[in-house]
XYZ file of C-alpha atoms in Angstrom:
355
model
C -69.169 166.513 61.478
C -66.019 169.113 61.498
C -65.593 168.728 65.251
C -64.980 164.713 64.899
C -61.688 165.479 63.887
C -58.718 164.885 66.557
C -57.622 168.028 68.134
C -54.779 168.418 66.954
C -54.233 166.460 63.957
C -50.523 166.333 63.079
C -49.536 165.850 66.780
C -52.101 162.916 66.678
C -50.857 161.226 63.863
C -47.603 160.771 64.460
C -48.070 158.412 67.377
C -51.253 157.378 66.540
C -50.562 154.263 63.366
C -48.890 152.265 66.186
C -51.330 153.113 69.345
C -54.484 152.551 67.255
C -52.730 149.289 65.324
C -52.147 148.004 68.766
C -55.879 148.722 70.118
C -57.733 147.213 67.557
C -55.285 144.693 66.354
C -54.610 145.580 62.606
C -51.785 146.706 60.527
C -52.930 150.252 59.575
C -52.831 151.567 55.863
C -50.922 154.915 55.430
C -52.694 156.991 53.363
C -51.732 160.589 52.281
C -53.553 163.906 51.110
C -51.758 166.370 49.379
C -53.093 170.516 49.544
C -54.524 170.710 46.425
C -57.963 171.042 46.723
C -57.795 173.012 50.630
C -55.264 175.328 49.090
C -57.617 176.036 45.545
C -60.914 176.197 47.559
C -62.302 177.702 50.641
C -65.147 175.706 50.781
C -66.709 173.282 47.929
C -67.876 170.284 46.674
C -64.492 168.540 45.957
C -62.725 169.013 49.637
C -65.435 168.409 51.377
C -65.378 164.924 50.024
C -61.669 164.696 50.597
C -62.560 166.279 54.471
C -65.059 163.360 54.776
C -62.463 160.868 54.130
C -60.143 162.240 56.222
C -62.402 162.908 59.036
C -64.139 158.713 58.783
C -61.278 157.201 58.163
C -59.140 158.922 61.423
C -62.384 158.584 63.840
C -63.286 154.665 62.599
C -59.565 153.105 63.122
C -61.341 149.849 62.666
C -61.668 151.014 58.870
C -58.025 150.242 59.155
C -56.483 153.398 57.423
C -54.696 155.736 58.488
C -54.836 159.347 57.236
C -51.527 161.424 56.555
C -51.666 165.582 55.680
C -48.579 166.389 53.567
C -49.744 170.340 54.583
C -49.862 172.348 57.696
C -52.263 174.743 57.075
C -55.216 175.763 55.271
C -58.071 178.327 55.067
C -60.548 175.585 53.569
C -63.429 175.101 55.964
C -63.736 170.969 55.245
C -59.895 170.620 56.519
C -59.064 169.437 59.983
C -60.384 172.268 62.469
C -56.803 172.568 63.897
C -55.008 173.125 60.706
C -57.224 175.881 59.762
C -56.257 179.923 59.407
C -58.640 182.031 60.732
C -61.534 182.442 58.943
C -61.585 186.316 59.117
C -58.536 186.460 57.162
C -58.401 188.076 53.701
C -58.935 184.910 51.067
C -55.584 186.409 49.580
C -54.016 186.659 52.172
C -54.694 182.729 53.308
C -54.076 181.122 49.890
C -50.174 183.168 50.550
C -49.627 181.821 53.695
C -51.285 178.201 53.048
C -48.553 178.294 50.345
C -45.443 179.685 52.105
C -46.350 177.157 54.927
C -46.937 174.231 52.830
C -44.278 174.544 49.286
C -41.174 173.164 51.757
C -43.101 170.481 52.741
C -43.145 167.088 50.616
C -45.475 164.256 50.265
C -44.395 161.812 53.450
C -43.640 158.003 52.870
C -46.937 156.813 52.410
C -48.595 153.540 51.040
C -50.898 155.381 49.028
C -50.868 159.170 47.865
C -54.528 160.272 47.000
C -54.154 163.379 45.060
C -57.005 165.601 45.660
C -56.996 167.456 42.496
C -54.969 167.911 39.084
C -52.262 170.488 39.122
C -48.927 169.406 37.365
C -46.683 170.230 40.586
C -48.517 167.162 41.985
C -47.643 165.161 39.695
C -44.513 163.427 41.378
C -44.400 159.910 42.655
C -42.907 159.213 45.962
C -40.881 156.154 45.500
C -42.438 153.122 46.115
C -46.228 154.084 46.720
C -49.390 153.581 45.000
C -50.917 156.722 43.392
C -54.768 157.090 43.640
C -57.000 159.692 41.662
C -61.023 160.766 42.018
C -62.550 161.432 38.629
C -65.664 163.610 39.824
C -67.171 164.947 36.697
C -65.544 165.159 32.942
C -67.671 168.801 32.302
C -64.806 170.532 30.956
C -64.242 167.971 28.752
C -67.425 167.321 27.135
C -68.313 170.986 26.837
C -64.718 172.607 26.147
C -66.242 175.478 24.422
C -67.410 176.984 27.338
C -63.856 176.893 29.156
C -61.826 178.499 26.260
C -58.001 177.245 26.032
C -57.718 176.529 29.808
C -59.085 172.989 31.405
C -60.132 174.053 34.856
C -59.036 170.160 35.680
C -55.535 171.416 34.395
C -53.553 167.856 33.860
C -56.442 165.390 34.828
C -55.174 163.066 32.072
C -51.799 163.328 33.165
C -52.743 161.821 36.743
C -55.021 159.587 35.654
C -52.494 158.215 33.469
C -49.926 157.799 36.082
C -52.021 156.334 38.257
C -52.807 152.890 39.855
C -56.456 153.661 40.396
C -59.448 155.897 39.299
C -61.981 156.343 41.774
C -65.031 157.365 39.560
C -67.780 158.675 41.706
C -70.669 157.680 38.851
C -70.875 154.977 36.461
C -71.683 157.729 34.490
C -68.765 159.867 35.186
C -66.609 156.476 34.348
C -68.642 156.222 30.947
C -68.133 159.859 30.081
C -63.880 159.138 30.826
C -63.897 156.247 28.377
C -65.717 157.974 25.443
C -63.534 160.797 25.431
C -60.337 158.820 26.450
C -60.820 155.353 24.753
C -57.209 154.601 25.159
C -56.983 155.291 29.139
C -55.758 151.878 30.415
C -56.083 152.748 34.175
C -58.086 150.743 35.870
C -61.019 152.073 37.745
C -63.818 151.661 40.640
C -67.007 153.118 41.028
C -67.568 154.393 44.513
C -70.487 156.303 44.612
C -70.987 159.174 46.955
C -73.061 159.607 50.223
C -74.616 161.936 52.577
C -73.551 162.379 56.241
C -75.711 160.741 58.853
C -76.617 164.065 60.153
C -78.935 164.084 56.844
C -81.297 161.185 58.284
C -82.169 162.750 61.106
C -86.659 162.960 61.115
C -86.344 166.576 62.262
C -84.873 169.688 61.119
C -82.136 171.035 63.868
C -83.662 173.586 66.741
C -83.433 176.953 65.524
C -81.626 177.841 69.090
C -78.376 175.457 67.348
C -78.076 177.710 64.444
C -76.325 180.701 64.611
C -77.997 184.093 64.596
C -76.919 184.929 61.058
C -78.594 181.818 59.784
C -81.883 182.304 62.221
C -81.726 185.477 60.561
C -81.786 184.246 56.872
C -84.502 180.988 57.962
C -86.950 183.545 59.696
C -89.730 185.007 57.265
C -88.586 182.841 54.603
C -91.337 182.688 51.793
C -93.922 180.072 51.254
C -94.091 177.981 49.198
C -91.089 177.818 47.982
C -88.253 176.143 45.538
C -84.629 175.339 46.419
C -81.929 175.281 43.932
C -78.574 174.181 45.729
C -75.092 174.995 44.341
C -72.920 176.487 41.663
C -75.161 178.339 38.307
C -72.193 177.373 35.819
C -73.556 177.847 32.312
C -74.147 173.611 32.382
C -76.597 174.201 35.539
C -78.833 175.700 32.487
C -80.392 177.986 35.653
C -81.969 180.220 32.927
C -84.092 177.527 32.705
C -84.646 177.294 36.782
C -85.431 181.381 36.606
C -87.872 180.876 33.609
C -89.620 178.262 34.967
C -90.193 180.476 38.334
C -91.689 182.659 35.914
C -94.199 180.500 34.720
C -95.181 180.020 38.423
C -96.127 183.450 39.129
C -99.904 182.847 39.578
C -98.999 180.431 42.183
C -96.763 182.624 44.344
C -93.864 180.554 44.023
C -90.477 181.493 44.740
C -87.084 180.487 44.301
C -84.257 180.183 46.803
C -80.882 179.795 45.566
C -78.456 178.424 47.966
C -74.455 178.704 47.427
C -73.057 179.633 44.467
C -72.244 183.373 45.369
C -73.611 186.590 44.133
C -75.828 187.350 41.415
C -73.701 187.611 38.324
C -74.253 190.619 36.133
C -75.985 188.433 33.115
C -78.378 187.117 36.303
C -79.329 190.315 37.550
C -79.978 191.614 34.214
C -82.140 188.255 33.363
C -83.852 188.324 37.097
C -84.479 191.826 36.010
C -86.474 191.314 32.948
C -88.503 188.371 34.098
C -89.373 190.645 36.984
C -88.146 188.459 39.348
C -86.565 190.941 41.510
C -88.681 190.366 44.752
C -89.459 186.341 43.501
C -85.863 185.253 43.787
C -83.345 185.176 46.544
C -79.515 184.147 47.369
C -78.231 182.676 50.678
C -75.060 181.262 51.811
C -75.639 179.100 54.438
C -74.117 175.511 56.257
C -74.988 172.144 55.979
C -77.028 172.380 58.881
C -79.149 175.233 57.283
C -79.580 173.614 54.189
C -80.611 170.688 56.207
C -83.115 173.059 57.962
C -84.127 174.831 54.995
C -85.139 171.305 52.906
C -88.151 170.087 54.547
C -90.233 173.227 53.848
C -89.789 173.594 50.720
C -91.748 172.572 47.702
C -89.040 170.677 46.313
C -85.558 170.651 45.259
C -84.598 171.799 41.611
C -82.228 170.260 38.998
C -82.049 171.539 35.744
C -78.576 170.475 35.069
C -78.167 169.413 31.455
C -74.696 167.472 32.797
C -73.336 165.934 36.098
C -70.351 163.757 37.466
C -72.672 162.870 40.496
C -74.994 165.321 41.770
C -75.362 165.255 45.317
C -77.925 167.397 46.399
C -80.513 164.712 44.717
C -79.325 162.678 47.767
C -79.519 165.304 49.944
C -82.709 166.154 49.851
C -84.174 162.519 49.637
C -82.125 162.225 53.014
C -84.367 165.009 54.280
C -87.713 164.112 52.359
C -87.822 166.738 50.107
C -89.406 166.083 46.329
C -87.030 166.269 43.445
C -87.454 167.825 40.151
C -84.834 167.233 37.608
C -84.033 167.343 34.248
C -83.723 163.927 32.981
C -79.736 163.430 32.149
C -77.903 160.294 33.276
C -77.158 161.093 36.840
C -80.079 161.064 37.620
C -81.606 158.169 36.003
C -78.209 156.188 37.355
C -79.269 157.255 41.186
C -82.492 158.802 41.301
C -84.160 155.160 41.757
C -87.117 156.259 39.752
C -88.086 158.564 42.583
C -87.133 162.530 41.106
C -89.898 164.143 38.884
C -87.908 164.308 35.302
C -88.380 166.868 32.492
C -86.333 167.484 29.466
C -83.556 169.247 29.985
C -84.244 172.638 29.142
C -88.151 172.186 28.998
C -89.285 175.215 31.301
C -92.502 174.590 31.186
C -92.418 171.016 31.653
C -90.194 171.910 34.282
C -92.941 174.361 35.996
C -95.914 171.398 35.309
C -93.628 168.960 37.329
C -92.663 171.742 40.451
C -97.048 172.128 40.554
């Protein structure tokens, strides 16, 4: 959880390596996060994994790492509490001052710099350290058509090249690397992701802890229903997710969408032809509504036709929620045998397996 962190977490660090060595009797190893990924998002898959590191591995000392910032400030909401800007700030206005705070500063002497993303300013070595990348997903490289001349992972190769490990969050992700970049010589390690304990609990959290915006959005909510969790990029394939709904009518189904923002234009349009308008709904909400909003549901669905990892599979096993997924590596690779597959694509086999 967010409020795990230290209180202040630069004026903790820099006496803590040698208080913390001394109380649990090991040399600690200096590891240090650059802004990337808190400066690019506000909230998101990517740094909240970084946050998670950052968070276990300066609460557990006895992990025997300890974490270094090389930034100051940040409007991300996965960062440090005490390094974050207000959240009521303008996102423009944030990603300026994140940046004005931050561009003077460099990477400190570190062990190990873990890059948290791909951008070629970030590609300096500090003397003397060991340079560590994350290979999430390789999407924009096996479907470049839908990205046009820009990589949204800007100068992935570039880092992976340079450095001394690959972190590769899938076997499948690490599979995907090597077809399209036989010659990478980096080596690599699988470390597959994981869900907060916080997940495992046997209840859902008391209404009374959520906050009235969320009581708001949980209160009323149709029954039964579907959840589909996260971004609708065009490799989600959540035409298929809104077609399937469709086929579902007769049984009053509905569909929740959670994150991802705002109806697109092409989504309203489609929503509006299926006649979907009253069947279909979007919420932003927190871990701990998600967490809430699990258990009732029918089940989770996946109709992503590509994934480096997939995490809300895990997510909602944590909270004993069915799966249905479309049946692509990822979820073979961690699914255990346990989601309901279909072919990606497949509405209706996609409907038969949600009844």
């Amino acid at each position: 959880p967010a409020n795990r962190f230290p209180w202040t977490f630069h004026s903790w660090a820099a006496s803590a390596r040698k208080n913390r060595g001394q109380l649990i009797g090991v040399s600690l190893l200096s590891v240090t996060y650059d802004e990337q990924i808190f400066t690019f998002q506000r909230q998101g898959g990517i740094s909240r994994y970084f946050g998670a590191l950052i968070n276990e591995f300066a609460c557990q000392p006895e992990m025997g790492v300890q974490p270094e910032l090389s930034f100051l400030v940040t409007q991300n909401e996965n960062a440090p509490p005490s390094i974050q800007l207000p959240h009521f700030l303008p996102k423009r206005f944030g990603t300026m001052a994140s940046y004005l705070a931050n561009t003077p500063r460099r990477l400190k002497r570190s062990e190990v710099v873990h890059n948290t993303f791909y951008h070629p300013r970030f590609l300096h070595r500090p003397p003397g350290t060991v340079k560590v990348s994350t290979l999430h997903d390789m999407i924009p490289e096996q479907f470049p058509h839908l990205f046009g001349h820009r990589n949204p992972h800007l100068s992935k190769k570039d880092f992976f090249n340079q450095s001394d490990l690959i972190i590769c969050v899938s076997e499948t992700s690490r599979d995907a690397m090597r077809e399209i970049w036989p010659e990478m010589e980096t080596p690599t390690s699988v470390i597959p992701l994981g869900v907060d304990d916080r997940w495992f609990l046997g209840k859902p959290a008391p209404m009374s802890d959520l906050s009235p915006r969320l009581v708001e959005q949980l209160d009323g909510l149709p029954a039964p229903f579907v959840v589909f969790v996260g971004s609708r990029d065009f490799h989600k394939d959540f035409n298929t997710a809104l077609e399937a709904i469709n086929q579902l009518r007769p049984f009053d189904v509905q569909l929740i969408a959670v994150g991802g923002g705002n109806w697109t234009a092409a989504e309203q349009e489609t929503i509006r032809r299926l006649g979907l308008t009253q069947v279909v709904k979007q919420l932003d909400m927190s871990d701990d509504g998600l967490m809430t909003l699990l258990p009732g549901a029918v089940c989770l669905l996946m109709t992503s036709r590509a994934e480096g990892f997939g995490l809300p599979l895990l997510e909602a096993f944590a909270r004993g929620t069915p799966v249905v997924a479309a049946d692509i590596a990822t979820q073979r690779e961690f699914g255990a045998g346990l989601p309901l597959l279909f072919e990606p694509g497949d509405l209706s086999a996609a409907s038969e397996q949600v009844l």
